[in-house]
Amino acid sequence: MRNQIIDNLRGLCLLGVIAIHVGSISLSSNSFWFYTLLEVLSRYSVPAFFFVSGFGLFSKDSYLLALAQHKAAVDSFSYRDFLPKRLKSAGLPYLSWSIFYQLYFWLTLGYLALAPAEQLFLLGFGLSCYHLYFMVILLVFYLTQPLWRKLMSFILSTSIPLCMGVIFLLQLVLFYFSSHNPLNPESWPALWKNLYVFRLNYVPFYYLFIYLMGGLMALYWARVKELLQKHFYAVLAFYLASIIYIEGSAYYSFTQEHYDLLSLAFTYHQLSPQGLIYTIGSIWGFCALLLRYENTPNVVTKTISLLAKNSMLMYFIHPLFLDLMIKYYTRHGIVITVKKGMLTYVLLVLSSLLASLLLQKLFARSKLLHLLFTGK
């Protein structure tokens, strides 16, 4: 049975991802608040997608569910059965959309990578289009799922607070050394240089805490629901405090340390201490709010649900429409202001939603296209 709260969280994640990409063209607005709304406060979205993935995988793991409830169970997990299903559901769409964008950029920019080494580079690091790296990390999580199951089993049988506390601290250490290290790969061999430069595109450890948090919340969902409902205002206060923490840090750097707007986006992202705490606050806050209004549908919850149902195709297709918008703006000399940036965001969401609905109608007529582009 699907979890509607977690499903709807996908819709909120999608809105954040689109905001990040619109933010990349909004520097000219010269507005701290608007730019950080798009490029800083939207940064919960990528790790939250990994949270959703972890939740989905662990919620179906009968052995770990039994272990969480202190029940005896036989571990019947089969990697041989697990991996083909995940390669089909994520691997096929990743390859199909990668080819789609390579062909699109060939038509618009005039170059198509045909050499095997070039294809290995593009597909291995998720570089056929800027948003596809997420799929590479997701596939790596799938490939290494037996390792995370072992780790989860250890966490459940030892101490959840202690283990997750240690992983949280290790996550912060990784963030620090990833951002502050003296290594200069310019003189390295091409393979090692690319592995280092594009490490954020394929190394799952950067999102491990959030992924495991998703798994734990899945294994203890009944208890988590109870806590989120019982401590609703405390959870909301933590969420608001995490916003103040990351936005306040960015504001201090902007006004006191004279960071420019672009530097703020490169500093207060999801892989920073502020970003990690803000991601946790966002996930808990969104889950609490979605639970609060679960049985009282309104325009907002229905819209989120609609976006969630179409989130996969909207995620894949929205860079196409953003690129077309950028080309139009460039051709007509349009400079992005706050109002134009807001309009761009709304139009991008709506056009991606419409395209998703049309694609679903097309895919309904072709099982092959449906399989290739959705993995189903």
Tab-separated table of C-alpha atoms in Angstrom:
chain	number	residue	atom	x	y	z
A	1	MET	CA	0.000	0.000	0.000
A	2	ARG	CA	1.408	3.393	-1.009
A	3	ASN	CA	2.013	6.059	1.605
A	4	GLN	CA	0.151	9.156	0.437
A	5	ILE	CA	2.111	11.493	2.720
A	6	ILE	CA	5.442	10.386	1.277
A	7	ASP	CA	4.009	10.354	-2.242
A	8	ASN	CA	2.881	13.968	-1.817
A	9	LEU	CA	6.321	14.873	-0.533
A	10	ARG	CA	7.525	14.132	-4.079
A	11	GLY	CA	5.408	17.029	-5.313
A	12	LEU	CA	7.070	19.402	-2.867
A	13	CYS	CA	10.489	18.056	-3.847
A	14	LEU	CA	9.700	18.718	-7.491
A	15	LEU	CA	8.773	22.340	-6.742
A	16	GLY	CA	12.135	22.755	-5.030
A	17	VAL	CA	14.109	21.242	-7.893
A	18	ILE	CA	12.423	23.517	-10.424
A	19	ALA	CA	13.140	26.505	-8.154
A	20	ILE	CA	16.860	25.636	-8.095
A	21	HIS	CA	17.001	25.566	-11.878
A	22	VAL	CA	15.081	28.830	-12.289
A	23	GLY	CA	17.405	30.320	-9.688
A	24	SER	CA	20.348	29.630	-12.005
A	25	ILE	CA	19.056	32.343	-14.373
A	26	SER	CA	17.910	34.788	-11.676
A	27	LEU	CA	21.220	36.407	-10.696
A	28	SER	CA	20.281	39.502	-12.680
A	29	SER	CA	17.380	40.146	-10.282
A	30	ASN	CA	19.975	41.359	-7.726
A	31	SER	CA	17.492	40.510	-4.986
A	32	PHE	CA	18.932	38.676	-1.989
A	33	TRP	CA	15.535	37.424	-0.804
A	34	PHE	CA	14.297	36.253	-4.185
A	35	TYR	CA	17.582	34.634	-5.184
A	36	THR	CA	18.027	32.807	-1.871
A	37	LEU	CA	14.410	31.661	-2.007
A	38	LEU	CA	15.207	29.937	-5.303
A	39	GLU	CA	18.814	28.910	-4.719
A	40	VAL	CA	19.057	28.345	-0.954
A	41	LEU	CA	15.622	27.599	0.514
A	42	SER	CA	14.840	25.205	-2.333
A	43	ARG	CA	17.869	23.044	-1.511
A	44	TYR	CA	15.886	20.596	0.640
A	45	SER	CA	14.563	19.070	-2.553
A	46	VAL	CA	17.412	16.894	-3.839
A	47	PRO	CA	18.202	15.155	-0.524
A	48	ALA	CA	14.474	14.893	0.195
A	49	PHE	CA	14.132	12.840	-2.992
A	50	PHE	CA	16.693	10.420	-1.537
A	51	PHE	CA	14.693	10.391	1.680
A	52	VAL	CA	11.630	9.353	-0.337
A	53	SER	CA	13.657	6.649	-2.106
A	54	GLY	CA	14.990	5.291	1.181
A	55	PHE	CA	11.510	5.338	2.661
A	56	GLY	CA	10.092	3.431	-0.293
A	57	LEU	CA	12.751	0.729	-0.294
A	58	PHE	CA	12.850	0.058	3.436
A	59	SER	CA	9.063	0.200	3.838
A	60	LYS	CA	8.873	-2.963	1.685
A	61	ASP	CA	11.677	-4.822	3.458
A	62	SER	CA	9.874	-7.477	5.485
A	63	TYR	CA	13.002	-8.591	7.326
A	64	LEU	CA	13.936	-5.130	8.565
A	65	LEU	CA	10.302	-4.357	9.399
A	66	ALA	CA	10.221	-7.469	11.568
A	67	LEU	CA	13.561	-6.576	13.129
A	68	ALA	CA	12.271	-3.102	13.985
A	69	GLN	CA	9.320	-4.719	15.773
A	70	HIS	CA	11.593	-7.182	17.590
A	71	LYS	CA	10.071	-10.133	15.773
A	72	ALA	CA	11.888	-13.194	14.511
A	73	ALA	CA	12.170	-13.337	10.737
A	74	VAL	CA	14.154	-14.948	7.960
A	75	ASP	CA	15.981	-12.569	5.636
A	76	SER	CA	14.579	-13.448	2.222
A	77	PHE	CA	16.091	-10.470	0.382
A	78	SER	CA	17.259	-11.480	-3.085
A	79	TYR	CA	19.692	-9.129	-4.801
A	80	ARG	CA	19.180	-11.112	-8.001
A	81	ASP	CA	15.477	-10.203	-7.953
A	82	PHE	CA	15.914	-6.709	-6.509
A	83	LEU	CA	18.448	-5.266	-8.924
A	84	PRO	CA	16.740	-6.032	-12.283
A	85	LYS	CA	13.542	-4.375	-11.025
A	86	ARG	CA	15.428	-1.241	-10.012
A	87	LEU	CA	17.457	-1.115	-13.203
A	88	LYS	CA	14.196	-1.312	-15.097
A	89	SER	CA	12.394	1.350	-13.027
A	90	ALA	CA	15.305	3.819	-12.860
A	91	GLY	CA	17.994	2.664	-15.276
A	92	LEU	CA	15.837	2.520	-18.401
A	93	PRO	CA	14.340	6.015	-17.956
A	94	TYR	CA	17.794	7.379	-17.161
A	95	LEU	CA	19.233	6.017	-20.412
A	96	SER	CA	16.200	7.073	-22.466
A	97	TRP	CA	16.123	10.637	-21.161
A	98	SER	CA	19.915	10.899	-21.475
A	99	ILE	CA	19.646	9.981	-25.154
A	100	PHE	CA	16.716	12.384	-25.540
A	101	TYR	CA	18.733	15.326	-24.184
A	102	GLN	CA	21.838	14.401	-26.123
A	103	LEU	CA	19.778	14.491	-29.315
A	104	TYR	CA	18.124	17.755	-28.273
A	105	PHE	CA	21.469	19.456	-27.624
A	106	TRP	CA	22.782	18.017	-30.893
A	107	LEU	CA	19.902	19.706	-32.747
A	108	THR	CA	20.329	22.982	-30.871
A	109	LEU	CA	24.097	23.147	-30.380
A	110	GLY	CA	25.301	21.020	-33.274
A	111	TYR	CA	27.418	18.451	-31.449
A	112	LEU	CA	26.702	14.802	-30.675
A	113	ALA	CA	29.061	12.673	-28.595
A	114	LEU	CA	29.595	9.452	-30.532
A	115	ALA	CA	32.866	8.114	-29.149
A	116	PRO	CA	32.434	5.344	-26.551
A	117	ALA	CA	34.668	7.242	-24.102
A	118	GLU	CA	32.475	10.329	-24.426
A	119	GLN	CA	29.319	8.306	-23.831
A	120	LEU	CA	30.874	6.619	-20.821
A	121	PHE	CA	31.779	10.056	-19.468
A	122	LEU	CA	28.301	11.507	-20.021
A	123	LEU	CA	26.340	8.509	-18.788
A	124	GLY	CA	28.700	7.588	-15.978
A	125	PHE	CA	28.483	11.013	-14.354
A	126	GLY	CA	24.942	11.954	-15.404
A	127	LEU	CA	26.060	14.809	-17.642
A	128	SER	CA	23.735	14.423	-20.633
A	129	CYS	CA	21.712	17.148	-18.921
A	130	TYR	CA	22.418	18.913	-15.641
A	131	HIS	CA	19.571	17.330	-13.651
A	132	LEU	CA	20.287	13.694	-14.540
A	133	TYR	CA	23.146	13.209	-12.051
A	134	PHE	CA	20.453	12.488	-9.457
A	135	MET	CA	19.584	9.296	-11.310
A	136	VAL	CA	23.213	8.143	-11.214
A	137	ILE	CA	23.395	8.493	-7.420
A	138	LEU	CA	20.019	6.783	-7.102
A	139	LEU	CA	21.253	3.864	-9.195
A	140	VAL	CA	24.382	3.640	-7.037
A	141	PHE	CA	22.148	3.434	-3.952
A	142	TYR	CA	20.268	0.588	-5.629
A	143	LEU	CA	23.484	-1.191	-6.616
A	144	THR	CA	24.760	-0.982	-3.043
A	145	GLN	CA	21.454	-1.662	-1.266
A	146	PRO	CA	22.740	-4.879	0.400
A	147	LEU	CA	25.339	-2.732	2.165
A	148	TRP	CA	22.718	-0.272	3.434
A	149	ARG	CA	20.497	-3.136	4.593
A	150	LYS	CA	23.405	-4.513	6.631
A	151	LEU	CA	24.029	-1.064	8.078
A	152	MET	CA	20.334	-0.621	8.895
A	153	SER	CA	20.265	-4.021	10.578
A	154	PHE	CA	23.256	-2.986	12.681
A	155	ILE	CA	21.575	0.317	13.598
A	156	LEU	CA	18.370	-1.432	14.664
A	157	SER	CA	20.191	-4.007	16.767
A	158	THR	CA	22.560	-1.511	18.403
A	159	SER	CA	21.246	1.987	19.153
A	160	ILE	CA	19.386	4.191	16.707
A	161	PRO	CA	20.243	7.507	18.440
A	162	LEU	CA	23.914	6.593	18.833
A	163	CYS	CA	24.384	5.233	15.297
A	164	MET	CA	22.480	8.008	13.570
A	165	GLY	CA	24.291	10.576	15.709
A	166	VAL	CA	27.643	9.196	14.585
A	167	ILE	CA	26.545	9.090	10.934
A	168	PHE	CA	25.272	12.670	11.247
A	169	LEU	CA	28.655	13.835	12.540
A	170	LEU	CA	30.517	11.875	9.860
A	171	GLN	CA	28.231	13.480	7.277
A	172	LEU	CA	29.238	16.934	8.526
A	173	VAL	CA	32.932	15.972	8.438
A	174	LEU	CA	32.536	14.766	4.847
A	175	PHE	CA	30.816	18.024	3.889
A	176	TYR	CA	33.607	20.057	5.464
A	177	PHE	CA	36.493	18.216	3.843
A	178	SER	CA	34.698	18.098	0.508
A	179	SER	CA	34.349	21.887	0.566
A	180	HIS	CA	37.677	22.716	2.208
A	181	ASN	CA	40.488	20.618	0.807
A	182	PRO	CA	43.773	21.611	-0.821
A	183	LEU	CA	43.716	19.027	-3.593
A	184	ASN	CA	44.274	20.348	-7.108
A	185	PRO	CA	43.353	17.688	-9.696
A	186	GLU	CA	44.421	19.691	-12.764
A	187	SER	CA	47.568	17.644	-13.293
A	188	TRP	CA	45.962	14.277	-12.567
A	189	PRO	CA	45.243	11.646	-15.256
A	190	ALA	CA	41.854	12.247	-16.892
A	191	LEU	CA	40.112	9.315	-15.193
A	192	TRP	CA	41.154	10.276	-11.663
A	193	LYS	CA	40.522	13.940	-12.320
A	194	ASN	CA	36.958	13.257	-13.480
A	195	LEU	CA	36.292	10.883	-10.593
A	196	TYR	CA	37.348	13.625	-8.203
A	197	VAL	CA	35.729	16.624	-9.913
A	198	PHE	CA	32.394	14.861	-10.412
A	199	ARG	CA	32.350	12.997	-7.089
A	200	LEU	CA	29.086	14.685	-6.101
A	201	ASN	CA	27.486	13.079	-9.148
A	202	TYR	CA	27.959	9.476	-8.115
A	203	VAL	CA	29.131	9.095	-4.489
A	204	PRO	CA	26.123	8.147	-2.317
A	205	PHE	CA	27.780	8.980	1.023
A	206	TYR	CA	26.845	12.660	0.632
A	207	TYR	CA	23.184	11.712	1.071
A	208	LEU	CA	23.551	8.683	3.328
A	209	PHE	CA	22.154	10.206	6.535
A	210	ILE	CA	18.996	11.413	4.794
A	211	TYR	CA	18.591	8.104	2.943
A	212	LEU	CA	18.836	6.131	6.199
A	213	MET	CA	16.528	8.590	7.933
A	214	GLY	CA	13.967	7.797	5.251
A	215	GLY	CA	14.458	4.093	5.938
A	216	LEU	CA	14.059	4.500	9.692
A	217	MET	CA	10.933	6.602	9.341
A	218	ALA	CA	9.509	3.892	7.080
A	219	LEU	CA	10.289	1.118	9.566
A	220	TYR	CA	8.691	3.066	12.420
A	221	TRP	CA	6.061	4.957	10.436
A	222	ALA	CA	3.179	4.384	12.860
A	223	ARG	CA	5.277	5.774	15.717
A	224	VAL	CA	6.618	8.599	13.550
A	225	LYS	CA	3.091	9.651	12.604
A	226	GLU	CA	2.105	9.706	16.241
A	227	LEU	CA	5.098	11.856	17.182
A	228	LEU	CA	4.625	14.279	14.283
A	229	GLN	CA	0.970	14.765	15.199
A	230	LYS	CA	1.568	14.956	18.957
A	231	HIS	CA	4.471	17.408	18.645
A	232	PHE	CA	3.183	19.263	15.596
A	233	TYR	CA	4.055	22.756	16.826
A	234	ALA	CA	7.484	21.702	18.092
A	235	VAL	CA	8.256	20.146	14.692
A	236	LEU	CA	7.036	23.288	12.958
A	237	ALA	CA	9.175	25.419	15.277
A	238	PHE	CA	12.236	23.330	14.389
A	239	TYR	CA	11.439	23.715	10.694
A	240	LEU	CA	11.153	27.505	11.049
A	241	ALA	CA	14.357	27.596	13.124
A	242	SER	CA	16.187	25.685	10.381
A	243	ILE	CA	14.980	28.275	7.851
A	244	ILE	CA	16.251	31.094	10.052
A	245	TYR	CA	19.560	29.274	10.514
A	246	ILE	CA	20.339	28.786	6.825
A	247	GLU	CA	18.810	32.049	5.632
A	248	GLY	CA	20.398	33.974	8.513
A	249	SER	CA	23.793	32.460	7.700
A	250	ALA	CA	23.393	33.479	4.068
A	251	TYR	CA	22.263	36.990	5.040
A	252	TYR	CA	25.257	37.441	7.355
A	253	SER	CA	27.657	36.309	4.637
A	254	PHE	CA	25.965	38.652	2.145
A	255	THR	CA	25.899	41.760	4.333
A	256	GLN	CA	28.938	41.315	6.609
A	257	GLU	CA	31.347	39.144	4.629
A	258	HIS	CA	30.375	40.662	1.262
A	259	TYR	CA	29.604	37.395	-0.516
A	260	ASP	CA	27.984	37.882	-3.898
A	261	LEU	CA	24.732	36.068	-4.652
A	262	LEU	CA	26.378	33.299	-6.661
A	263	SER	CA	28.782	32.554	-3.805
A	264	LEU	CA	25.824	32.146	-1.454
A	265	ALA	CA	24.411	29.395	-3.658
A	266	PHE	CA	27.797	27.653	-3.666
A	267	THR	CA	28.110	27.929	0.124
A	268	TYR	CA	24.664	27.337	1.642
A	269	HIS	CA	23.574	24.329	-0.385
A	270	GLN	CA	22.273	20.940	0.720
A	271	LEU	CA	25.808	19.672	1.358
A	272	SER	CA	26.593	22.235	4.057
A	273	PRO	CA	25.922	21.970	7.816
A	274	GLN	CA	23.126	24.518	7.505
A	275	GLY	CA	21.772	22.658	4.491
A	276	LEU	CA	21.689	19.298	6.270
A	277	ILE	CA	19.813	20.702	9.277
A	278	TYR	CA	17.463	22.611	6.984
A	279	THR	CA	16.790	19.435	4.972
A	280	ILE	CA	15.876	17.525	8.140
A	281	GLY	CA	13.657	20.393	9.298
A	282	SER	CA	11.972	20.598	5.888
A	283	ILE	CA	11.224	16.877	5.706
A	284	TRP	CA	9.808	16.735	9.220
A	285	GLY	CA	7.899	19.986	8.736
A	286	PHE	CA	6.389	18.959	5.400
A	287	CYS	CA	5.429	15.521	6.735
A	288	ALA	CA	3.779	17.108	9.762
A	289	LEU	CA	1.833	19.578	7.613
A	290	LEU	CA	0.771	16.909	5.105
A	291	LEU	CA	-0.412	14.700	7.976
A	292	ARG	CA	-2.261	17.630	9.526
A	293	TYR	CA	-4.364	18.167	6.410
A	294	GLU	CA	-4.453	14.562	5.204
A	295	ASN	CA	-8.187	14.188	5.781
A	296	THR	CA	-9.190	17.743	4.898
A	297	PRO	CA	-8.516	18.107	1.156
A	298	ASN	CA	-8.201	21.635	-0.175
A	299	VAL	CA	-6.809	23.369	-3.248
A	300	VAL	CA	-3.252	23.270	-1.920
A	301	THR	CA	-3.228	19.566	-0.997
A	302	LYS	CA	-4.957	18.618	-4.250
A	303	THR	CA	-2.391	20.600	-6.239
A	304	ILE	CA	0.477	18.943	-4.370
A	305	SER	CA	-1.087	15.541	-5.025
A	306	LEU	CA	-1.420	16.327	-8.739
A	307	LEU	CA	2.221	17.386	-8.923
A	308	ALA	CA	3.261	14.270	-7.021
A	309	LYS	CA	1.453	11.977	-9.471
A	310	ASN	CA	3.263	13.637	-12.354
A	311	SER	CA	6.555	14.344	-10.586
A	312	MET	CA	8.674	11.811	-12.457
A	313	LEU	CA	7.906	13.050	-15.960
A	314	MET	CA	7.902	16.686	-14.820
A	315	TYR	CA	11.336	16.173	-13.335
A	316	PHE	CA	12.677	14.728	-16.567
A	317	ILE	CA	11.038	17.193	-18.966
A	318	HIS	CA	11.271	20.602	-17.248
A	319	PRO	CA	14.882	21.410	-18.333
A	320	LEU	CA	13.704	21.271	-21.949
A	321	PHE	CA	11.157	24.047	-21.364
A	322	LEU	CA	13.593	26.067	-19.267
A	323	ASP	CA	16.155	25.912	-22.072
A	324	LEU	CA	13.550	27.073	-24.577
A	325	MET	CA	12.643	29.970	-22.267
A	326	ILE	CA	16.298	30.941	-21.867
A	327	LYS	CA	16.755	30.940	-25.645
A	328	TYR	CA	13.677	33.168	-26.009
A	329	TYR	CA	14.906	35.577	-23.327
A	330	THR	CA	18.352	35.750	-24.915
A	331	ARG	CA	16.972	36.334	-28.394
A	332	HIS	CA	14.771	39.204	-27.200
A	333	GLY	CA	17.191	40.710	-24.703
A	334	ILE	CA	14.951	40.011	-21.715
A	335	VAL	CA	16.642	40.489	-18.349
A	336	ILE	CA	15.280	38.446	-15.452
A	337	THR	CA	13.827	40.588	-12.675
A	338	VAL	CA	11.985	39.365	-9.592
A	339	LYS	CA	8.610	39.515	-11.335
A	340	LYS	CA	9.903	37.875	-14.510
A	341	GLY	CA	11.652	35.216	-12.456
A	342	MET	CA	8.430	34.432	-10.576
A	343	LEU	CA	6.546	34.274	-13.858
A	344	THR	CA	9.206	31.983	-15.328
A	345	TYR	CA	8.856	29.649	-12.356
A	346	VAL	CA	5.070	29.453	-12.637
A	347	LEU	CA	5.179	28.965	-16.408
A	348	LEU	CA	7.839	26.257	-16.069
A	349	VAL	CA	5.767	24.330	-13.527
A	350	LEU	CA	2.612	24.618	-15.633
A	351	SER	CA	4.278	23.743	-18.948
A	352	SER	CA	6.023	20.744	-17.388
A	353	LEU	CA	2.755	19.545	-15.868
A	354	LEU	CA	0.934	19.892	-19.184
A	355	ALA	CA	3.740	18.083	-21.001
A	356	SER	CA	3.637	15.294	-18.429
A	357	LEU	CA	-0.102	14.814	-18.959
A	358	LEU	CA	0.356	14.772	-22.745
A	359	LEU	CA	3.252	12.336	-22.524
A	360	GLN	CA	1.154	10.000	-20.420
A	361	LYS	CA	-1.492	9.987	-23.147
A	362	LEU	CA	1.186	9.245	-25.736
A	363	PHE	CA	2.752	6.502	-23.620
A	364	ALA	CA	-0.670	4.926	-23.090
A	365	ARG	CA	-0.629	4.134	-26.812
A	366	SER	CA	2.856	2.638	-26.792
A	367	LYS	CA	3.984	0.122	-24.198
A	368	LEU	CA	7.541	0.411	-25.469
A	369	LEU	CA	7.721	4.191	-25.003
A	370	HIS	CA	6.052	3.855	-21.615
A	371	LEU	CA	8.662	1.329	-20.550
A	372	LEU	CA	11.629	3.280	-21.911
A	373	PHE	CA	10.703	6.666	-20.476
A	374	THR	CA	8.993	5.691	-17.212
A	375	GLY	CA	10.424	2.257	-16.424
A	376	LYS	CA	6.938	0.813	-16.011
